[in-house]
Amino acid sequence: MKLNPNQKIEISHDILAREVYARIDAGEKMRLKITQFLRDRYDYYVEAGALLDKKDLDYIALYLEKVQVSPEQTAFIKESRREVAAKARRRQRRNLAIGTVLALATVVSIFFGIQADQKAKDAREAQVEALAQKASALAAKGEAEIATKEAETAKQTAQEKEKEARASALTAETQRQRAEATLNSLNQTRQQVVDVLIEQSQGLILELNYEEAFHKLKTANTLLKNYRPLGQAFMEMVFFYSATYQLEQAGAALDKTIALFGRSGLNKPTLIRQDTFLYLKGMRSILSKLDAQHAAMIQNKYFPEMVTVPAGSLDTIQIASFRMAKYETTNWQYNLFCLSSGQDSIERTRERWPLEGNVPVVKVSWTDALRYCNWLNGHLGLDKTYSDATKNANWNPSAKGYRLPTEAEWEYAARGGPQQAVYKYSGSDDEDSVAWYDGNSNSRPHPVGGKMGNNLDLFDLSGNVWEWCWDKWSSGGTYRGLRGGSWLTNAVRCEVSNLNSGIPGLHDNFIGFRCVFPL
C-alpha cells in the first residue's frame, strides 16, 4: 500500500512495549521481574502484613544487589530474613526436644527392665535357700532318703536358676549396651547441632553482628557443657565485649568460657574501666591461660599482626628497622575503635557491597587514621604518637607506639626491605597475582591477604585500597601521601613507584591505611 505523505501512522503502546521488551537481554528481564516482584510483595505486606518466605528470599537473592531497592523494601527484606531464621530456630529446638524425650524414654524403660530382672533373681535365690533349709530339717529327723532327694532337686533347681540368671545378665548387658549406644547417638547429634551453631555465629561475626552471634553460642551451650570448640568460640566473645567495655556481656561470656574449659579455679580479672591497659591485660592473660594459641589468633584478628622490616636503604635514604602491619586495617579492627572510643560508627563505611569484618576499612580520612593510632596506643598502654588528630598534628618520632608509615618506609617495605626487589608491584611483575585493581576486583575491595604477599610476608601493598602515609606533599600545603593503588584504579596506579595524595579530611570508598611500629 502506498502511503500519502500527509498520512499519520499510530503504533499501539502495547505493541511497542512488547518490541522493546523483546530486545532486552535475559539479565535485564530478570532484574525487571525482581523489581516488580519486590514492589508487588511490599504493597501486599503493607496491606496484609505478609512477609517473604524462604522460597521468596532464595528467588531474589542472586539479583538483589543488581536492582534498586528502596529503604522500605530493604527493611521489609531484612524483617523477612529474621522471621525465616526465627522459624528455622523454632523447628530446630522442637526437633531436639523430641529427640531428647525419645532417648530418655528408652533409657527409663531399660532401667525398669533391669530392676525387674534383679527382683526375679532375688526371689529365685530365696526359693533355693528355702529348699535347702527344708532338706536339712528332714535329714535331722532321720529321713535321709527324702533329704537326699530334696537336696538333689534343690541342686537341679539351683542349676536351672543359675542358667536363667546368666541369661538375664546377658539380656541386661545387651540392654545396657543399647542404652549406651542411644545416649552416644544423642550426644553425637547434639554435637553436630552445636557445630552448626558455632559456624553460624562465625558468619554473624563476619557481618559484625555480635549480639546475634552471642545468642547462637548461648543456645549451643544449653546442648553441650563440655566442648572445647564451643569454649574457643566464647573466647572471641570475651575479647570483643571486654575490648568495647560491654562489661555485663564480657562477664557472662567469661563464665561460660571457664566452665567449658573446666577451669573453675581460675581467678577472673578485676574489671576496671578507668584503667584500660590493666583491664585488657587481665582479660588477655586469662584467655591465654585457657588456650594460648587460640587467644593469639583472636588478638591478631582484632589488633594489627606485625611483621619485622630489617634496616636498609631506599636509594640514598637510610631506613631504620621497624615493624609493619601484615595486612591493611580491617573492619573488625576499626569497629573496636568505633565502639570503645565514641567515634563515628563503622556503619558510615557501608557501601553497595556487604560490610564484612575481614575487608579493609574504607572511607577513613588521614585524621581518622591518626585517631585510630592514638586510641590503639592508649588501649595497649603504649606511648601516644600524635599530639592530636587534626591536619596540623605533630608526630613524636621517639614515641614507642603505633603510627602511619612515612612514604619512604612504605615504599621500602613494598619493595621487600633490604632485598629491594625490582618488581613493578609489591612481590611480582604480574598484577593479578598480587593486586586487586579495576581489571579483577568486580568494583569492590576484597578480604585482606587474598592475593600473594611479597618476600617480607606483607600483603595488599599493591591494590585493594590506597594507604595513607604521614608525609606532607609540600612545606606549605596540607596534602598527605597515598600509596599502593586500589580496587578502583588501573594496574599502573598500583605500581610501587606510583605517587598520589589527598587532603587530610578526605573520605572515599577506596582509601584505607595500615600501621607501623618502631623497633
mmCIF file with all atom_site columns, N, CA and C in Angstrom, residues 399-431:
data_model
loop_
_atom_site.group_PDB
_atom_site.id
_atom_site.type_symbol
_atom_site.label_atom_id
_atom_site.label_alt_id
_atom_site.label_comp_id
_atom_site.label_asym_id
_atom_site.label_entity_id
_atom_site.label_seq_id
_atom_site.pdbx_PDB_ins_code
_atom_site.Cartn_x
_atom_site.Cartn_y
_atom_site.Cartn_z
_atom_site.occupancy
_atom_site.B_iso_or_equiv
_atom_site.pdbx_formal_charge
_atom_site.auth_seq_id
_atom_site.auth_comp_id
_atom_site.auth_asym_id
_atom_site.auth_atom_id
_atom_site.pdbx_PDB_model_num
ATOM 1  N N  . ALA A 1 399 ? 58.390 8.338  70.230 1.00 0.00 ? 399 ALA A N  1
ATOM 2  C CA . ALA A 1 399 ? 57.328 7.594  70.906 1.00 0.00 ? 399 ALA A CA 1
ATOM 3  C C  . ALA A 1 399 ? 57.345 6.130  70.471 1.00 0.00 ? 399 ALA A C  1
ATOM 4  N N  . LYS A 1 400 ? 57.138 5.233  71.418 1.00 0.00 ? 400 LYS A N  1
ATOM 5  C CA . LYS A 1 400 ? 57.050 3.801  71.134 1.00 0.00 ? 400 LYS A CA 1
ATOM 6  C C  . LYS A 1 400 ? 55.577 3.426  71.031 1.00 0.00 ? 400 LYS A C  1
ATOM 7  N N  . GLY A 1 401 ? 55.022 3.631  69.850 1.00 0.00 ? 401 GLY A N  1
ATOM 8  C CA . GLY A 1 401 ? 53.612 3.350  69.655 1.00 0.00 ? 401 GLY A CA 1
ATOM 9  C C  . GLY A 1 401 ? 53.284 3.201  68.183 1.00 0.00 ? 401 GLY A C  1
ATOM 10 N N  . TYR A 1 402 ? 52.062 2.804  67.893 1.00 0.00 ? 402 TYR A N  1
ATOM 11 C CA . TYR A 1 402 ? 51.612 2.620  66.518 1.00 0.00 ? 402 TYR A CA 1
ATOM 12 C C  . TYR A 1 402 ? 51.445 3.973  65.831 1.00 0.00 ? 402 TYR A C  1
ATOM 13 N N  . ARG A 1 403 ? 51.739 4.014  64.518 1.00 0.00 ? 403 ARG A N  1
ATOM 14 C CA . ARG A 1 403 ? 51.642 5.248  63.747 1.00 0.00 ? 403 ARG A CA 1
ATOM 15 C C  . ARG A 1 403 ? 51.496 4.897  62.267 1.00 0.00 ? 403 ARG A C  1
ATOM 16 N N  . LEU A 1 404 ? 51.353 5.955  61.421 1.00 0.00 ? 404 LEU A N  1
ATOM 17 C CA . LEU A 1 404 ? 51.359 5.756  59.979 1.00 0.00 ? 404 LEU A CA 1
ATOM 18 C C  . LEU A 1 404 ? 52.797 5.678  59.472 1.00 0.00 ? 404 LEU A C  1
ATOM 19 N N  . PRO A 1 405 ? 53.053 4.938  58.393 1.00 0.00 ? 405 PRO A N  1
ATOM 20 C CA . PRO A 1 405 ? 54.412 4.903  57.840 1.00 0.00 ? 405 PRO A CA 1
ATOM 21 C C  . PRO A 1 405 ? 54.726 6.190  57.093 1.00 0.00 ? 405 PRO A C  1
ATOM 22 N N  . THR A 1 406 ? 56.006 6.509  56.991 1.00 0.00 ? 406 THR A N  1
ATOM 23 C CA . THR A 1 406 ? 56.418 7.539  56.047 1.00 0.00 ? 406 THR A CA 1
ATOM 24 C C  . THR A 1 406 ? 56.348 6.936  54.641 1.00 0.00 ? 406 THR A C  1
ATOM 25 N N  . GLU A 1 407 ? 56.353 7.793  53.626 1.00 0.00 ? 407 GLU A N  1
ATOM 26 C CA . GLU A 1 407 ? 56.323 7.255  52.267 1.00 0.00 ? 407 GLU A CA 1
ATOM 27 C C  . GLU A 1 407 ? 57.582 6.432  51.973 1.00 0.00 ? 407 GLU A C  1
ATOM 28 N N  . ALA A 1 408 ? 58.730 6.854  52.534 1.00 0.00 ? 408 ALA A N  1
ATOM 29 C CA . ALA A 1 408 ? 59.968 6.099  52.313 1.00 0.00 ? 408 ALA A CA 1
ATOM 30 C C  . ALA A 1 408 ? 59.870 4.715  52.955 1.00 0.00 ? 408 ALA A C  1
ATOM 31 N N  . GLU A 1 409 ? 59.320 4.655  54.198 1.00 0.00 ? 409 GLU A N  1
ATOM 32 C CA . GLU A 1 409 ? 59.152 3.357  54.858 1.00 0.00 ? 409 GLU A CA 1
ATOM 33 C C  . GLU A 1 409 ? 58.187 2.478  54.063 1.00 0.00 ? 409 GLU A C  1
ATOM 34 N N  . TRP A 1 410 ? 57.090 3.090  53.595 1.00 0.00 ? 410 TRP A N  1
ATOM 35 C CA . TRP A 1 410 ? 56.100 2.316  52.854 1.00 0.00 ? 410 TRP A CA 1
ATOM 36 C C  . TRP A 1 410 ? 56.717 1.695  51.595 1.00 0.00 ? 410 TRP A C  1
ATOM 37 N N  . GLU A 1 411 ? 57.429 2.510  50.806 1.00 0.00 ? 411 GLU A N  1
ATOM 38 C CA . GLU A 1 411 ? 57.996 2.004  49.556 1.00 0.00 ? 411 GLU A CA 1
ATOM 39 C C  . GLU A 1 411 ? 59.114 0.997  49.825 1.00 0.00 ? 411 GLU A C  1
ATOM 40 N N  . TYR A 1 412 ? 59.919 1.248  50.860 1.00 0.00 ? 412 TYR A N  1
ATOM 41 C CA . TYR A 1 412 ? 60.997 0.329  51.229 1.00 0.00 ? 412 TYR A CA 1
ATOM 42 C C  . TYR A 1 412 ? 60.424 -1.046 51.561 1.00 0.00 ? 412 TYR A C  1
ATOM 43 N N  . ALA A 1 413 ? 59.332 -1.080 52.369 1.00 0.00 ? 413 ALA A N  1
ATOM 44 C CA . ALA A 1 413 ? 58.693 -2.350 52.735 1.00 0.00 ? 413 ALA A CA 1
ATOM 45 C C  . ALA A 1 413 ? 58.029 -2.998 51.520 1.00 0.00 ? 413 ALA A C  1
ATOM 46 N N  . ALA A 1 414 ? 57.386 -2.183 50.670 1.00 0.00 ? 414 ALA A N  1
ATOM 47 C CA . ALA A 1 414 ? 56.705 -2.722 49.493 1.00 0.00 ? 414 ALA A CA 1
ATOM 48 C C  . ALA A 1 414 ? 57.690 -3.378 48.521 1.00 0.00 ? 414 ALA A C  1
ATOM 49 N N  . ARG A 1 415 ? 58.910 -2.853 48.475 1.00 0.00 ? 415 ARG A N  1
ATOM 50 C CA . ARG A 1 415 ? 59.936 -3.419 47.581 1.00 0.00 ? 415 ARG A CA 1
ATOM 51 C C  . ARG A 1 415 ? 60.680 -4.585 48.215 1.00 0.00 ? 415 ARG A C  1
ATOM 52 N N  . GLY A 1 416 ? 60.323 -4.956 49.448 1.00 0.00 ? 416 GLY A N  1
ATOM 53 C CA . GLY A 1 416 ? 60.922 -6.143 50.051 1.00 0.00 ? 416 GLY A CA 1
ATOM 54 C C  . GLY A 1 416 ? 61.993 -5.878 51.074 1.00 0.00 ? 416 GLY A C  1
ATOM 55 N N  . GLY A 1 417 ? 62.090 -4.629 51.598 1.00 0.00 ? 417 GLY A N  1
ATOM 56 C CA . GLY A 1 417 ? 63.093 -4.332 52.616 1.00 0.00 ? 417 GLY A CA 1
ATOM 57 C C  . GLY A 1 417 ? 64.498 -4.344 52.045 1.00 0.00 ? 417 GLY A C  1
ATOM 58 N N  . PRO A 1 418 ? 65.478 -4.926 52.739 1.00 0.00 ? 418 PRO A N  1
ATOM 59 C CA . PRO A 1 418 ? 66.871 -4.904 52.270 1.00 0.00 ? 418 PRO A CA 1
ATOM 60 C C  . PRO A 1 418 ? 67.047 -5.541 50.888 1.00 0.00 ? 418 PRO A C  1
ATOM 61 N N  . GLN A 1 419 ? 66.188 -6.470 50.526 1.00 0.00 ? 419 GLN A N  1
ATOM 62 C CA . GLN A 1 419 ? 66.320 -7.130 49.230 1.00 0.00 ? 419 GLN A CA 1
ATOM 63 C C  . GLN A 1 419 ? 66.056 -6.173 48.073 1.00 0.00 ? 419 GLN A C  1
ATOM 64 N N  . GLN A 1 420 ? 65.099 -5.215 48.271 1.00 0.00 ? 420 GLN A N  1
ATOM 65 C CA . GLN A 1 420 ? 64.761 -4.215 47.247 1.00 0.00 ? 420 GLN A CA 1
ATOM 66 C C  . GLN A 1 420 ? 64.556 -4.860 45.880 1.00 0.00 ? 420 GLN A C  1
ATOM 67 N N  . ALA A 1 421 ? 63.538 -5.700 45.777 1.00 0.00 ? 421 ALA A N  1
ATOM 68 C CA . ALA A 1 421 ? 63.212 -6.378 44.522 1.00 0.00 ? 421 ALA A CA 1
ATOM 69 C C  . ALA A 1 421 ? 62.825 -5.361 43.453 1.00 0.00 ? 421 ALA A C  1
ATOM 70 N N  . VAL A 1 422 ? 63.081 -5.690 42.204 1.00 0.00 ? 422 VAL A N  1
ATOM 71 C CA . VAL A 1 422 ? 62.849 -4.753 41.102 1.00 0.00 ? 422 VAL A CA 1
ATOM 72 C C  . VAL A 1 422 ? 61.473 -4.978 40.461 1.00 0.00 ? 422 VAL A C  1
ATOM 73 N N  . TYR A 1 423 ? 60.566 -5.645 41.136 1.00 0.00 ? 423 TYR A N  1
ATOM 74 C CA . TYR A 1 423 ? 59.230 -5.860 40.598 1.00 0.00 ? 423 TYR A CA 1
ATOM 75 C C  . TYR A 1 423 ? 58.477 -4.541 40.453 1.00 0.00 ? 423 TYR A C  1
ATOM 76 N N  . LYS A 1 424 ? 57.564 -4.498 39.488 1.00 0.00 ? 424 LYS A N  1
ATOM 77 C CA . LYS A 1 424 ? 56.713 -3.317 39.336 1.00 0.00 ? 424 LYS A CA 1
ATOM 78 C C  . LYS A 1 424 ? 55.725 -3.217 40.499 1.00 0.00 ? 424 LYS A C  1
ATOM 79 N N  . TYR A 1 425 ? 55.225 -4.358 40.940 1.00 0.00 ? 425 TYR A N  1
ATOM 80 C CA . TYR A 1 425 ? 54.262 -4.389 42.034 1.00 0.00 ? 425 TYR A CA 1
ATOM 81 C C  . TYR A 1 425 ? 54.937 -5.014 43.258 1.00 0.00 ? 425 TYR A C  1
ATOM 82 N N  . SER A 1 426 ? 54.267 -4.942 44.379 1.00 0.00 ? 426 SER A N  1
ATOM 83 C CA . SER A 1 426 ? 54.854 -5.468 45.610 1.00 0.00 ? 426 SER A CA 1
ATOM 84 C C  . SER A 1 426 ? 54.801 -6.984 45.605 1.00 0.00 ? 426 SER A C  1
ATOM 85 N N  . GLY A 1 427 ? 55.922 -7.613 45.200 1.00 0.00 ? 427 GLY A N  1
ATOM 86 C CA . GLY A 1 427 ? 56.016 -9.065 45.219 1.00 0.00 ? 427 GLY A CA 1
ATOM 87 C C  . GLY A 1 427 ? 56.000 -9.724 43.863 1.00 0.00 ? 427 GLY A C  1
ATOM 88 N N  . SER A 1 428 ? 55.727 -8.974 42.776 1.00 0.00 ? 428 SER A N  1
ATOM 89 C CA . SER A 1 428 ? 55.633 -9.620 41.466 1.00 0.00 ? 428 SER A CA 1
ATOM 90 C C  . SER A 1 428 ? 55.521 -8.575 40.363 1.00 0.00 ? 428 SER A C  1
ATOM 91 N N  . ASP A 1 429 ? 55.820 -9.017 39.132 1.00 0.00 ? 429 ASP A N  1
ATOM 92 C CA . ASP A 1 429 ? 55.530 -8.192 37.953 1.00 0.00 ? 429 ASP A CA 1
ATOM 93 C C  . ASP A 1 429 ? 54.141 -8.497 37.396 1.00 0.00 ? 429 ASP A C  1
ATOM 94 N N  . ASP A 1 430 ? 53.496 -9.523 37.933 1.00 0.00 ? 430 ASP A N  1
ATOM 95 C CA . ASP A 1 430 ? 52.162 -9.915 37.478 1.00 0.00 ? 430 ASP A CA 1
ATOM 96 C C  . ASP A 1 430 ? 51.126 -9.311 38.420 1.00 0.00 ? 430 ASP A C  1
ATOM 97 N N  . GLU A 1 431 ? 50.408 -8.303 37.955 1.00 0.00 ? 431 GLU A N  1
ATOM 98 C CA . GLU A 1 431 ? 49.474 -7.589 38.816 1.00 0.00 ? 431 GLU A CA 1
ATOM 99 C C  . GLU A 1 431 ? 48.367 -8.488 39.363 1.00 0.00 ? 431 GLU A C  1
#
